[in-house]
Amino acid sequence: MNDPGMRALIERRLPLYAERDAVRLSHHEAVRELTVDDYGGWVLLTDYGGHGRDELARVAEATLAGLREAGRPARGAVCKARPDDLSKHAQDSHVELLAGGMPPERFAITERGVRFEVSLTDAGFGTGLFLDMAEGRRWVRDHAQGKTVLNLFSYTGAFSVAAALGGAARVIEVDTTKKWLTWAQRNQQLNGVDAVRQRRNDAVSFLQRQDTASFDLIISDPPSFANPKKGKRFTIEEGYRLMTPHLARVLRNGGWALACCNHAQTDRRVFRRWLPRALTVVDWIEPPTDYPGADYMKVAALHKPPKD
């Protein structure tokens, strides 16, 4: 990796800043098994490959220098080392300062006029916002007008905010974790949203209990796995197996579903077999252009035909 290489990657992504100030600058391109994200001038390196600190520091310095040359804010750079088996180390994230200043515990970034709170230090191995789902949020906002929306596995509620700002009549978001639901409330407040109602519950069980034809739009973005303090370990395959018959049942005729899978070992064809056959895949939402080759991400836009 050299400085001109990082500068070239930043220059290639400059047009994306017209719509958002959080951008993936390198998706394993500058250095293998290393990603580099810019959150409004605060840079996050995620190390998947056990790189040495000197190499990480060089990438951090080159990134900040490239941002400054491009006229972008360059405040500081930190790193998180991501273990091979995240299921066994879900709470073990450690943030190391590489260059510049340490980011605040929480701050807001903007995506297409929507504000989202993020944290590079207080969200485990995430940040509170999945940048690779930007096009999914755009799709939800474009399809939410007048709809009753159910957001399963809602995390910090980014899809809920997108739906509300898209004109949804009502949004229910479901998550088991109080921390994420509280974070979601802050995202709603940042955007003046009041159409969202929360349920602290298991998403699969909540869906199974809903009446037939209850929602016009259902969003399902489950984690690949989860190890709850109580109850059985969650896996995405088992989750969809339990949800599939209910996704079609709970969705109203003419309704839509957005089904997501970020499990790298599950390809698009296998994922389609997990989804209800009664729903038609109208489109596959591709990752944003700052995620080249991100075939781990599968996002299906599904439609339930209107009743004759």
PDB file of C-alpha atoms in Angstrom:
ATOM      1  CA  MET A   1       0.000   0.000   0.000  1.00  0.00           C
ATOM      2  CA  ASN A   2       1.258   3.467  -0.797  1.00  0.00           C
ATOM      3  CA  ASP A   3      -0.038   6.995  -0.405  1.00  0.00           C
ATOM      4  CA  PRO A   4      -0.974   7.467  -4.078  1.00  0.00           C
ATOM      5  CA  GLY A   5      -3.025   4.234  -3.923  1.00  0.00           C
ATOM      6  CA  MET A   6      -5.120   5.488  -1.024  1.00  0.00           C
ATOM      7  CA  ARG A   7      -5.491   8.900  -2.644  1.00  0.00           C
ATOM      8  CA  ALA A   8      -6.765   7.262  -5.829  1.00  0.00           C
ATOM      9  CA  LEU A   9      -9.392   5.293  -3.884  1.00  0.00           C
ATOM     10  CA  ILE A  10     -10.561   8.465  -2.137  1.00  0.00           C
ATOM     11  CA  GLU A  11     -10.730  10.380  -5.415  1.00  0.00           C
ATOM     12  CA  ARG A  12     -12.799   7.596  -6.968  1.00  0.00           C
ATOM     13  CA  ARG A  13     -15.358   7.887  -4.180  1.00  0.00           C
ATOM     14  CA  LEU A  14     -15.604  11.669  -4.001  1.00  0.00           C
ATOM     15  CA  PRO A  15     -18.904  11.815  -5.962  1.00  0.00           C
ATOM     16  CA  LEU A  16     -20.565   9.780  -3.188  1.00  0.00           C
ATOM     17  CA  TYR A  17     -20.085  12.661  -0.742  1.00  0.00           C
ATOM     18  CA  ALA A  18     -22.732  14.629  -2.629  1.00  0.00           C
ATOM     19  CA  GLU A  19     -25.344  12.411  -0.915  1.00  0.00           C
ATOM     20  CA  ARG A  20     -23.673  11.227   2.295  1.00  0.00           C
ATOM     21  CA  ASP A  21     -20.705  11.948   4.498  1.00  0.00           C
ATOM     22  CA  ALA A  22     -20.091   8.331   5.564  1.00  0.00           C
ATOM     23  CA  VAL A  23     -18.294   6.389   2.828  1.00  0.00           C
ATOM     24  CA  ARG A  24     -16.274   3.183   2.577  1.00  0.00           C
ATOM     25  CA  LEU A  25     -12.940   4.325   1.171  1.00  0.00           C
ATOM     26  CA  SER A  26     -11.357   0.903   0.758  1.00  0.00           C
ATOM     27  CA  HIS A  27     -13.199  -2.413   0.629  1.00  0.00           C
ATOM     28  CA  HIS A  28     -10.104  -4.633   0.966  1.00  0.00           C
ATOM     29  CA  GLU A  29      -8.593  -2.796  -2.031  1.00  0.00           C
ATOM     30  CA  ALA A  30      -5.708  -0.885  -0.427  1.00  0.00           C
ATOM     31  CA  VAL A  31      -4.753  -3.824   1.781  1.00  0.00           C
ATOM     32  CA  ARG A  32      -6.264  -7.301   1.768  1.00  0.00           C
ATOM     33  CA  GLU A  33      -8.417  -8.147   4.779  1.00  0.00           C
ATOM     34  CA  LEU A  34      -8.654  -4.504   5.779  1.00  0.00           C
ATOM     35  CA  THR A  35     -11.516  -2.049   5.295  1.00  0.00           C
ATOM     36  CA  VAL A  36     -11.335   1.724   5.668  1.00  0.00           C
ATOM     37  CA  ASP A  37     -14.440   3.819   6.376  1.00  0.00           C
ATOM     38  CA  ASP A  38     -14.843   7.574   6.653  1.00  0.00           C
ATOM     39  CA  TYR A  39     -17.541   8.796   9.032  1.00  0.00           C
ATOM     40  CA  GLY A  40     -17.527  12.532   8.475  1.00  0.00           C
ATOM     41  CA  GLY A  41     -13.773  12.840   8.959  1.00  0.00           C
ATOM     42  CA  TRP A  42     -13.452  10.141  11.608  1.00  0.00           C
ATOM     43  CA  VAL A  43     -11.790   7.138   9.973  1.00  0.00           C
ATOM     44  CA  LEU A  44     -12.331   3.537  11.042  1.00  0.00           C
ATOM     45  CA  LEU A  45     -10.002   0.734   9.960  1.00  0.00           C
ATOM     46  CA  THR A  46     -11.383  -2.766  10.505  1.00  0.00           C
ATOM     47  CA  ASP A  47      -8.618  -5.352  10.564  1.00  0.00           C
ATOM     48  CA  TYR A  48      -9.663  -8.842   9.445  1.00  0.00           C
ATOM     49  CA  GLY A  49      -6.119 -10.088   8.901  1.00  0.00           C
ATOM     50  CA  GLY A  50      -4.005  -9.423  11.968  1.00  0.00           C
ATOM     51  CA  HIS A  51      -1.958  -6.650  10.367  1.00  0.00           C
ATOM     52  CA  GLY A  52       0.875  -5.085  12.341  1.00  0.00           C
ATOM     53  CA  ARG A  53       0.372  -1.745  14.008  1.00  0.00           C
ATOM     54  CA  ASP A  54       3.005  -0.032  11.854  1.00  0.00           C
ATOM     55  CA  GLU A  55       1.175  -1.042   8.672  1.00  0.00           C
ATOM     56  CA  LEU A  56      -2.186   0.037  10.081  1.00  0.00           C
ATOM     57  CA  ALA A  57      -0.727   3.379  11.140  1.00  0.00           C
ATOM     58  CA  ARG A  58       0.644   3.948   7.617  1.00  0.00           C
ATOM     59  CA  VAL A  59      -2.805   3.278   6.138  1.00  0.00           C
ATOM     60  CA  ALA A  60      -4.380   5.623   8.685  1.00  0.00           C
ATOM     61  CA  GLU A  61      -1.936   8.447   7.959  1.00  0.00           C
ATOM     62  CA  ALA A  62      -2.287   7.975   4.205  1.00  0.00           C
ATOM     63  CA  THR A  63      -6.084   8.069   4.521  1.00  0.00           C
ATOM     64  CA  LEU A  64      -6.120  11.266   6.558  1.00  0.00           C
ATOM     65  CA  ALA A  65      -3.646  12.878   4.145  1.00  0.00           C
ATOM     66  CA  GLY A  66      -5.760  11.832   1.167  1.00  0.00           C
ATOM     67  CA  LEU A  67      -8.909  13.256   2.729  1.00  0.00           C
ATOM     68  CA  ARG A  68      -7.192  16.574   3.412  1.00  0.00           C
ATOM     69  CA  GLU A  69      -5.924  16.768  -0.172  1.00  0.00           C
ATOM     70  CA  ALA A  70      -9.483  16.124  -1.378  1.00  0.00           C
ATOM     71  CA  GLY A  71     -10.808  18.956   0.790  1.00  0.00           C
ATOM     72  CA  ARG A  72     -12.564  16.590   3.183  1.00  0.00           C
ATOM     73  CA  PRO A  73     -12.433  16.682   7.004  1.00  0.00           C
ATOM     74  CA  ALA A  74      -9.671  14.484   8.452  1.00  0.00           C
ATOM     75  CA  ARG A  75      -9.982  14.410  12.220  1.00  0.00           C
ATOM     76  CA  GLY A  76      -8.544  11.095  13.356  1.00  0.00           C
ATOM     77  CA  ALA A  77      -8.277   7.367  12.649  1.00  0.00           C
ATOM     78  CA  VAL A  78      -8.915   4.352  14.867  1.00  0.00           C
ATOM     79  CA  CYS A  79      -8.799   0.597  14.336  1.00  0.00           C
ATOM     80  CA  LYS A  80     -10.850  -2.394  15.434  1.00  0.00           C
ATOM     81  CA  ALA A  81      -9.448  -5.914  15.057  1.00  0.00           C
ATOM     82  CA  ARG A  82     -12.178  -8.307  13.972  1.00  0.00           C
ATOM     83  CA  PRO A  83     -11.692 -11.949  15.047  1.00  0.00           C
ATOM     84  CA  ASP A  84     -12.214 -14.893  12.719  1.00  0.00           C
ATOM     85  CA  ASP A  85     -15.048 -16.306  14.835  1.00  0.00           C
ATOM     86  CA  LEU A  86     -17.159 -13.321  15.760  1.00  0.00           C
ATOM     87  CA  SER A  87     -19.766 -15.572  17.392  1.00  0.00           C
ATOM     88  CA  LYS A  88     -17.304 -16.300  20.225  1.00  0.00           C
ATOM     89  CA  HIS A  89     -16.029 -12.739  20.634  1.00  0.00           C
ATOM     90  CA  ALA A  90     -19.122 -10.584  20.066  1.00  0.00           C
ATOM     91  CA  GLN A  91     -18.325  -8.285  23.001  1.00  0.00           C
ATOM     92  CA  ASP A  92     -14.532  -8.217  22.666  1.00  0.00           C
ATOM     93  CA  SER A  93     -14.054  -5.258  20.357  1.00  0.00           C
ATOM     94  CA  HIS A  94     -11.175  -2.959  21.232  1.00  0.00           C
ATOM     95  CA  VAL A  95     -10.567   0.417  19.613  1.00  0.00           C
ATOM     96  CA  GLU A  96      -7.010   1.636  19.099  1.00  0.00           C
ATOM     97  CA  LEU A  97      -6.093   5.175  18.130  1.00  0.00           C
ATOM     98  CA  LEU A  98      -3.770   5.205  15.094  1.00  0.00           C
ATOM     99  CA  ALA A  99      -3.562   8.869  14.063  1.00  0.00           C
ATOM    100  CA  GLY A 100      -5.060  12.249  14.885  1.00  0.00           C
ATOM    101  CA  GLY A 101      -7.669  12.610  17.608  1.00  0.00           C
ATOM    102  CA  MET A 102     -10.004  10.109  19.245  1.00  0.00           C
ATOM    103  CA  PRO A 103     -13.594  10.369  17.984  1.00  0.00           C
ATOM    104  CA  PRO A 104     -16.372  11.343  20.380  1.00  0.00           C
ATOM    105  CA  GLU A 105     -18.317   8.470  21.877  1.00  0.00           C
ATOM    106  CA  ARG A 106     -21.316   9.286  19.659  1.00  0.00           C
ATOM    107  CA  PHE A 107     -21.846  11.680  16.769  1.00  0.00           C
ATOM    108  CA  ALA A 108     -24.191  12.081  13.813  1.00  0.00           C
ATOM    109  CA  ILE A 109     -23.563  11.541  10.112  1.00  0.00           C
ATOM    110  CA  THR A 110     -25.883  12.429   7.223  1.00  0.00           C
ATOM    111  CA  GLU A 111     -27.164  10.173   4.438  1.00  0.00           C
ATOM    112  CA  ARG A 112     -29.406  11.751   1.777  1.00  0.00           C
ATOM    113  CA  GLY A 113     -30.591  14.358   4.243  1.00  0.00           C
ATOM    114  CA  VAL A 114     -31.224  11.843   7.039  1.00  0.00           C
ATOM    115  CA  ARG A 115     -29.177  11.990  10.225  1.00  0.00           C
ATOM    116  CA  PHE A 116     -27.988   8.852  11.987  1.00  0.00           C
ATOM    117  CA  GLU A 117     -26.082   8.542  15.232  1.00  0.00           C
ATOM    118  CA  VAL A 118     -22.936   6.421  14.997  1.00  0.00           C
ATOM    119  CA  SER A 119     -20.159   5.381  17.340  1.00  0.00           C
ATOM    120  CA  LEU A 120     -16.723   4.041  16.487  1.00  0.00           C
ATOM    121  CA  THR A 121     -16.127   3.094  20.121  1.00  0.00           C
ATOM    122  CA  ASP A 122     -19.444   1.928  21.619  1.00  0.00           C
ATOM    123  CA  ALA A 123     -21.172  -0.432  19.160  1.00  0.00           C
ATOM    124  CA  GLY A 124     -19.187  -3.656  19.371  1.00  0.00           C
ATOM    125  CA  PHE A 125     -17.818  -4.528  15.950  1.00  0.00           C
ATOM    126  CA  GLY A 126     -20.389  -2.286  14.263  1.00  0.00           C
ATOM    127  CA  THR A 127     -20.919   1.456  14.378  1.00  0.00           C
ATOM    128  CA  GLY A 128     -24.703   1.683  14.721  1.00  0.00           C
ATOM    129  CA  LEU A 129     -25.184   2.077  10.961  1.00  0.00           C
ATOM    130  CA  PHE A 130     -24.430  -0.428   8.210  1.00  0.00           C
ATOM    131  CA  LEU A 131     -23.043   1.632   5.334  1.00  0.00           C
ATOM    132  CA  ASP A 132     -23.465  -1.291   2.940  1.00  0.00           C
ATOM    133  CA  MET A 133     -27.253  -1.049   3.388  1.00  0.00           C
ATOM    134  CA  ALA A 134     -27.544   2.509   2.038  1.00  0.00           C
ATOM    135  CA  GLU A 135     -29.401   1.370  -1.091  1.00  0.00           C
ATOM    136  CA  GLY A 136     -31.747  -0.739   1.027  1.00  0.00           C
ATOM    137  CA  ARG A 137     -32.643   2.346   3.053  1.00  0.00           C
ATOM    138  CA  ARG A 138     -33.245   4.256  -0.167  1.00  0.00           C
ATOM    139  CA  TRP A 139     -35.546   1.461  -1.398  1.00  0.00           C
ATOM    140  CA  VAL A 140     -37.546   1.467   1.853  1.00  0.00           C
ATOM    141  CA  ARG A 141     -37.996   5.232   1.775  1.00  0.00           C
ATOM    142  CA  ASP A 142     -39.179   5.039  -1.842  1.00  0.00           C
ATOM    143  CA  HIS A 143     -41.746   2.299  -1.077  1.00  0.00           C
ATOM    144  CA  ALA A 144     -43.113   3.343   2.333  1.00  0.00           C
ATOM    145  CA  GLN A 145     -45.691   5.995   1.398  1.00  0.00           C
ATOM    146  CA  GLY A 146     -48.954   5.367   3.281  1.00  0.00           C
ATOM    147  CA  LYS A 147     -47.905   1.865   4.363  1.00  0.00           C
ATOM    148  CA  THR A 148     -48.020   0.040   7.670  1.00  0.00           C
ATOM    149  CA  VAL A 149     -44.463  -1.172   8.164  1.00  0.00           C
ATOM    150  CA  LEU A 150     -42.931  -3.897  10.322  1.00  0.00           C
ATOM    151  CA  ASN A 151     -39.162  -3.672  10.876  1.00  0.00           C
ATOM    152  CA  LEU A 152     -37.820  -6.927  12.323  1.00  0.00           C
ATOM    153  CA  PHE A 153     -34.355  -7.124  13.942  1.00  0.00           C
ATOM    154  CA  SER A 154     -34.460  -3.339  13.904  1.00  0.00           C
ATOM    155  CA  TYR A 155     -31.048  -2.681  15.547  1.00  0.00           C
ATOM    156  CA  THR A 156     -30.669   1.133  15.780  1.00  0.00           C
ATOM    157  CA  GLY A 157     -33.776   1.739  13.675  1.00  0.00           C
ATOM    158  CA  ALA A 158     -32.275   3.105  10.438  1.00  0.00           C
ATOM    159  CA  PHE A 159     -34.862   1.319   8.285  1.00  0.00           C
ATOM    160  CA  SER A 160     -37.629   2.610  10.560  1.00  0.00           C
ATOM    161  CA  VAL A 161     -36.491   6.198  10.125  1.00  0.00           C
ATOM    162  CA  ALA A 162     -36.263   5.702   6.357  1.00  0.00           C
ATOM    163  CA  ALA A 163     -39.808   4.334   6.274  1.00  0.00           C
ATOM    164  CA  ALA A 164     -41.195   7.132   8.440  1.00  0.00           C
ATOM    165  CA  LEU A 165     -39.536   9.820   6.325  1.00  0.00           C
ATOM    166  CA  GLY A 166     -40.906   8.066   3.248  1.00  0.00           C
ATOM    167  CA  GLY A 167     -44.436   8.704   4.483  1.00  0.00           C
ATOM    168  CA  ALA A 168     -45.301   5.455   6.262  1.00  0.00           C
ATOM    169  CA  ALA A 169     -48.581   5.609   8.122  1.00  0.00           C
ATOM    170  CA  ARG A 170     -47.187   3.526  10.988  1.00  0.00           C
ATOM    171  CA  VAL A 171     -43.925   1.727  11.732  1.00  0.00           C
ATOM    172  CA  ILE A 172     -43.373  -0.989  14.332  1.00  0.00           C
ATOM    173  CA  GLU A 173     -39.768  -1.912  15.048  1.00  0.00           C
ATOM    174  CA  VAL A 174     -38.834  -5.050  16.940  1.00  0.00           C
ATOM    175  CA  ASP A 175     -35.568  -5.856  18.693  1.00  0.00           C
ATOM    176  CA  THR A 176     -34.567  -7.735  21.837  1.00  0.00           C
ATOM    177  CA  THR A 177     -31.895  -5.295  23.019  1.00  0.00           C
ATOM    178  CA  LYS A 178     -32.748  -2.221  25.063  1.00  0.00           C
ATOM    179  CA  LYS A 179     -29.504  -0.501  24.032  1.00  0.00           C
ATOM    180  CA  TRP A 180     -30.403  -0.634  20.331  1.00  0.00           C
ATOM    181  CA  LEU A 181     -34.006   0.449  20.913  1.00  0.00           C
ATOM    182  CA  THR A 182     -32.814   3.442  22.945  1.00  0.00           C
ATOM    183  CA  TRP A 183     -30.343   4.274  20.178  1.00  0.00           C
ATOM    184  CA  ALA A 184     -33.190   4.001  17.665  1.00  0.00           C
ATOM    185  CA  GLN A 185     -35.181   6.527  19.685  1.00  0.00           C
ATOM    186  CA  ARG A 186     -32.301   8.973  19.402  1.00  0.00           C
ATOM    187  CA  ASN A 187     -32.259   8.465  15.620  1.00  0.00           C
ATOM    188  CA  GLN A 188     -35.971   9.215  15.525  1.00  0.00           C
ATOM    189  CA  GLN A 189     -35.420  12.392  17.535  1.00  0.00           C
ATOM    190  CA  LEU A 190     -32.591  13.481  15.231  1.00  0.00           C
ATOM    191  CA  ASN A 191     -35.037  13.392  12.313  1.00  0.00           C
ATOM    192  CA  GLY A 192     -38.243  14.573  13.977  1.00  0.00           C
ATOM    193  CA  VAL A 193     -39.897  11.185  13.428  1.00  0.00           C
ATOM    194  CA  ASP A 194     -42.963  10.240  15.466  1.00  0.00           C
ATOM    195  CA  ALA A 195     -44.590   7.419  13.458  1.00  0.00           C
ATOM    196  CA  VAL A 196     -42.454   4.645  15.005  1.00  0.00           C
ATOM    197  CA  ARG A 197     -43.581   2.348  17.809  1.00  0.00           C
ATOM    198  CA  GLN A 198     -41.186  -0.074  19.491  1.00  0.00           C
ATOM    199  CA  ARG A 199     -41.551  -3.625  20.741  1.00  0.00           C
ATOM    200  CA  ARG A 200     -38.793  -5.188  22.797  1.00  0.00           C
ATOM    201  CA  ASN A 201     -39.311  -8.751  21.722  1.00  0.00           C
ATOM    202  CA  ASP A 202     -37.910 -11.668  19.801  1.00  0.00           C
ATOM    203  CA  ALA A 203     -38.479 -10.811  16.139  1.00  0.00           C
ATOM    204  CA  VAL A 204     -39.332 -14.354  15.033  1.00  0.00           C
ATOM    205  CA  SER A 205     -41.854 -14.875  17.832  1.00  0.00           C
ATOM    206  CA  PHE A 206     -43.367 -11.435  17.242  1.00  0.00           C
ATOM    207  CA  LEU A 207     -43.905 -12.173  13.542  1.00  0.00           C
ATOM    208  CA  GLN A 208     -45.444 -15.561  14.296  1.00  0.00           C
ATOM    209  CA  ARG A 209     -48.035 -13.945  16.595  1.00  0.00           C
ATOM    210  CA  GLN A 210     -49.259 -11.337  14.099  1.00  0.00           C
ATOM    211  CA  ASP A 211     -52.668 -11.555  12.482  1.00  0.00           C
ATOM    212  CA  THR A 212     -52.928 -12.466   8.826  1.00  0.00           C
ATOM    213  CA  ALA A 213     -52.560  -9.515   6.417  1.00  0.00           C
ATOM    214  CA  SER A 214     -51.381  -7.095   9.112  1.00  0.00           C
ATOM    215  CA  PHE A 215     -48.676  -5.141   7.249  1.00  0.00           C
ATOM    216  CA  ASP A 216     -48.049  -3.590   3.844  1.00  0.00           C
ATOM    217  CA  LEU A 217     -44.250  -3.698   4.116  1.00  0.00           C
ATOM    218  CA  ILE A 218     -42.082  -6.067   6.164  1.00  0.00           C
ATOM    219  CA  ILE A 219     -38.327  -5.582   6.582  1.00  0.00           C
ATOM    220  CA  SER A 220     -36.214  -8.496   7.770  1.00  0.00           C
ATOM    221  CA  ASP A 221     -32.500  -7.870   8.331  1.00  0.00           C
ATOM    222  CA  PRO A 222     -31.401 -10.504  10.864  1.00  0.00           C
ATOM    223  CA  PRO A 223     -27.873 -11.031  12.139  1.00  0.00           C
ATOM    224  CA  SER A 224     -26.049 -14.074  10.816  1.00  0.00           C
ATOM    225  CA  PHE A 225     -26.038 -15.384  14.386  1.00  0.00           C
ATOM    226  CA  ALA A 226     -26.706 -14.220  17.923  1.00  0.00           C
ATOM    227  CA  ASN A 227     -25.912 -15.634  21.344  1.00  0.00           C
ATOM    228  CA  PRO A 228     -28.639 -14.354  23.663  1.00  0.00           C
ATOM    229  CA  LYS A 229     -28.092 -14.421  27.427  1.00  0.00           C
ATOM    230  CA  LYS A 230     -31.265 -16.494  27.642  1.00  0.00           C
ATOM    231  CA  GLY A 231     -32.676 -18.941  25.148  1.00  0.00           C
ATOM    232  CA  LYS A 232     -31.363 -20.759  22.108  1.00  0.00           C
ATOM    233  CA  ARG A 233     -28.545 -19.482  19.878  1.00  0.00           C
ATOM    234  CA  PHE A 234     -29.943 -17.745  16.786  1.00  0.00           C
ATOM    235  CA  THR A 235     -28.735 -18.541  13.281  1.00  0.00           C
ATOM    236  CA  ILE A 236     -29.975 -16.793  10.165  1.00  0.00           C
ATOM    237  CA  GLU A 237     -30.894 -20.025   8.376  1.00  0.00           C
ATOM    238  CA  GLU A 238     -33.008 -21.266  11.267  1.00  0.00           C
ATOM    239  CA  GLY A 239     -34.534 -17.796  11.670  1.00  0.00           C
ATOM    240  CA  TYR A 240     -35.721 -17.669   8.083  1.00  0.00           C
ATOM    241  CA  ARG A 241     -36.970 -21.255   8.282  1.00  0.00           C
ATOM    242  CA  LEU A 242     -39.223 -20.247  11.158  1.00  0.00           C
ATOM    243  CA  MET A 243     -40.249 -16.923   9.624  1.00  0.00           C
ATOM    244  CA  THR A 244     -40.890 -17.913   6.008  1.00  0.00           C
ATOM    245  CA  PRO A 245     -44.499 -19.124   6.256  1.00  0.00           C
ATOM    246  CA  HIS A 246     -45.419 -16.115   8.378  1.00  0.00           C
ATOM    247  CA  LEU A 247     -43.770 -13.511   6.134  1.00  0.00           C
ATOM    248  CA  ALA A 248     -46.210 -14.416   3.365  1.00  0.00           C
ATOM    249  CA  ARG A 249     -49.179 -14.782   5.733  1.00  0.00           C
ATOM    250  CA  VAL A 250     -48.705 -11.503   7.633  1.00  0.00           C
ATOM    251  CA  LEU A 251     -48.067  -9.488   4.460  1.00  0.00           C
ATOM    252  CA  ARG A 252     -51.155  -7.979   2.865  1.00  0.00           C
ATOM    253  CA  ASN A 253     -52.061  -8.694  -0.741  1.00  0.00           C
ATOM    254  CA  GLY A 254     -50.122  -6.301  -2.936  1.00  0.00           C
ATOM    255  CA  GLY A 255     -47.590  -5.782  -0.132  1.00  0.00           C
ATOM    256  CA  TRP A 256     -43.805  -5.746  -0.168  1.00  0.00           C
ATOM    257  CA  ALA A 257     -41.012  -7.343   1.843  1.00  0.00           C
ATOM    258  CA  LEU A 258     -37.320  -6.535   1.995  1.00  0.00           C
ATOM    259  CA  ALA A 259     -35.389  -9.641   3.041  1.00  0.00           C
ATOM    260  CA  CYS A 260     -31.672  -9.380   3.832  1.00  0.00           C
ATOM    261  CA  CYS A 261     -28.862 -11.847   4.378  1.00  0.00           C
ATOM    262  CA  ASN A 262     -25.256 -10.887   5.144  1.00  0.00           C
ATOM    263  CA  HIS A 263     -23.984 -14.422   5.741  1.00  0.00           C
ATOM    264  CA  ALA A 264     -20.994 -14.746   3.411  1.00  0.00           C
ATOM    265  CA  GLN A 265     -21.261 -18.533   3.094  1.00  0.00           C
ATOM    266  CA  THR A 266     -24.859 -18.348   1.827  1.00  0.00           C
ATOM    267  CA  ASP A 267     -25.128 -17.480  -1.860  1.00  0.00           C
ATOM    268  CA  ARG A 268     -28.071 -15.776  -3.538  1.00  0.00           C
ATOM    269  CA  ARG A 269     -29.547 -19.004  -4.889  1.00  0.00           C
ATOM    270  CA  VAL A 270     -29.581 -20.662  -1.463  1.00  0.00           C
ATOM    271  CA  PHE A 271     -31.004 -17.550   0.167  1.00  0.00           C
ATOM    272  CA  ARG A 272     -33.852 -17.507  -2.346  1.00  0.00           C
ATOM    273  CA  ARG A 273     -34.780 -21.029  -1.256  1.00  0.00           C
ATOM    274  CA  TRP A 274     -35.197 -19.735   2.299  1.00  0.00           C
ATOM    275  CA  LEU A 275     -37.805 -17.186   1.216  1.00  0.00           C
ATOM    276  CA  PRO A 276     -41.551 -17.722   0.670  1.00  0.00           C
ATOM    277  CA  ARG A 277     -42.414 -19.132  -2.744  1.00  0.00           C
ATOM    278  CA  ALA A 278     -45.687 -17.204  -2.587  1.00  0.00           C
ATOM    279  CA  LEU A 279     -43.713 -13.959  -2.891  1.00  0.00           C
ATOM    280  CA  THR A 280     -42.093 -12.847  -6.147  1.00  0.00           C
ATOM    281  CA  VAL A 281     -38.532 -11.548  -6.157  1.00  0.00           C
ATOM    282  CA  VAL A 282     -38.945  -8.298  -8.083  1.00  0.00           C
ATOM    283  CA  ASP A 283     -35.391  -7.071  -7.617  1.00  0.00           C
ATOM    284  CA  TRP A 284     -32.090  -7.718  -5.891  1.00  0.00           C
ATOM    285  CA  ILE A 285     -30.846  -4.526  -4.263  1.00  0.00           C
ATOM    286  CA  GLU A 286     -27.155  -4.240  -5.072  1.00  0.00           C
ATOM    287  CA  PRO A 287     -24.611  -2.837  -2.594  1.00  0.00           C
ATOM    288  CA  PRO A 288     -23.504   0.775  -3.049  1.00  0.00           C
ATOM    289  CA  THR A 289     -20.576   1.429  -5.349  1.00  0.00           C
ATOM    290  CA  ASP A 290     -18.117   1.898  -2.477  1.00  0.00           C
ATOM    291  CA  TYR A 291     -18.526  -1.849  -1.779  1.00  0.00           C
ATOM    292  CA  PRO A 292     -17.089  -3.443  -4.941  1.00  0.00           C
ATOM    293  CA  GLY A 293     -17.426  -7.216  -5.027  1.00  0.00           C
ATOM    294  CA  ALA A 294     -19.493  -7.360  -1.830  1.00  0.00           C
ATOM    295  CA  ASP A 295     -21.239 -10.589  -2.778  1.00  0.00           C
ATOM    296  CA  TYR A 296     -21.726 -11.461   0.906  1.00  0.00           C
ATOM    297  CA  MET A 297     -24.733  -9.115   0.885  1.00  0.00           C
ATOM    298  CA  LYS A 298     -28.047 -10.393  -0.466  1.00  0.00           C
ATOM    299  CA  VAL A 299     -31.073  -8.059  -0.339  1.00  0.00           C
ATOM    300  CA  ALA A 300     -34.264  -9.230  -2.050  1.00  0.00           C
ATOM    301  CA  ALA A 301     -37.257  -7.004  -2.779  1.00  0.00           C
ATOM    302  CA  LEU A 302     -40.299  -9.289  -2.660  1.00  0.00           C
ATOM    303  CA  HIS A 303     -43.896  -8.624  -3.737  1.00  0.00           C
ATOM    304  CA  LYS A 304     -47.117 -10.375  -2.829  1.00  0.00           C
ATOM    305  CA  PRO A 305     -49.468 -10.304  -5.829  1.00  0.00           C
ATOM    306  CA  PRO A 306     -52.773  -8.476  -5.352  1.00  0.00           C
ATOM    307  CA  LYS A 307     -55.778 -10.704  -4.876  1.00  0.00           C
ATOM    308  CA  ASP A 308     -57.817 -11.151  -8.046  1.00  0.00           C
TER     309      ASP A 308
END
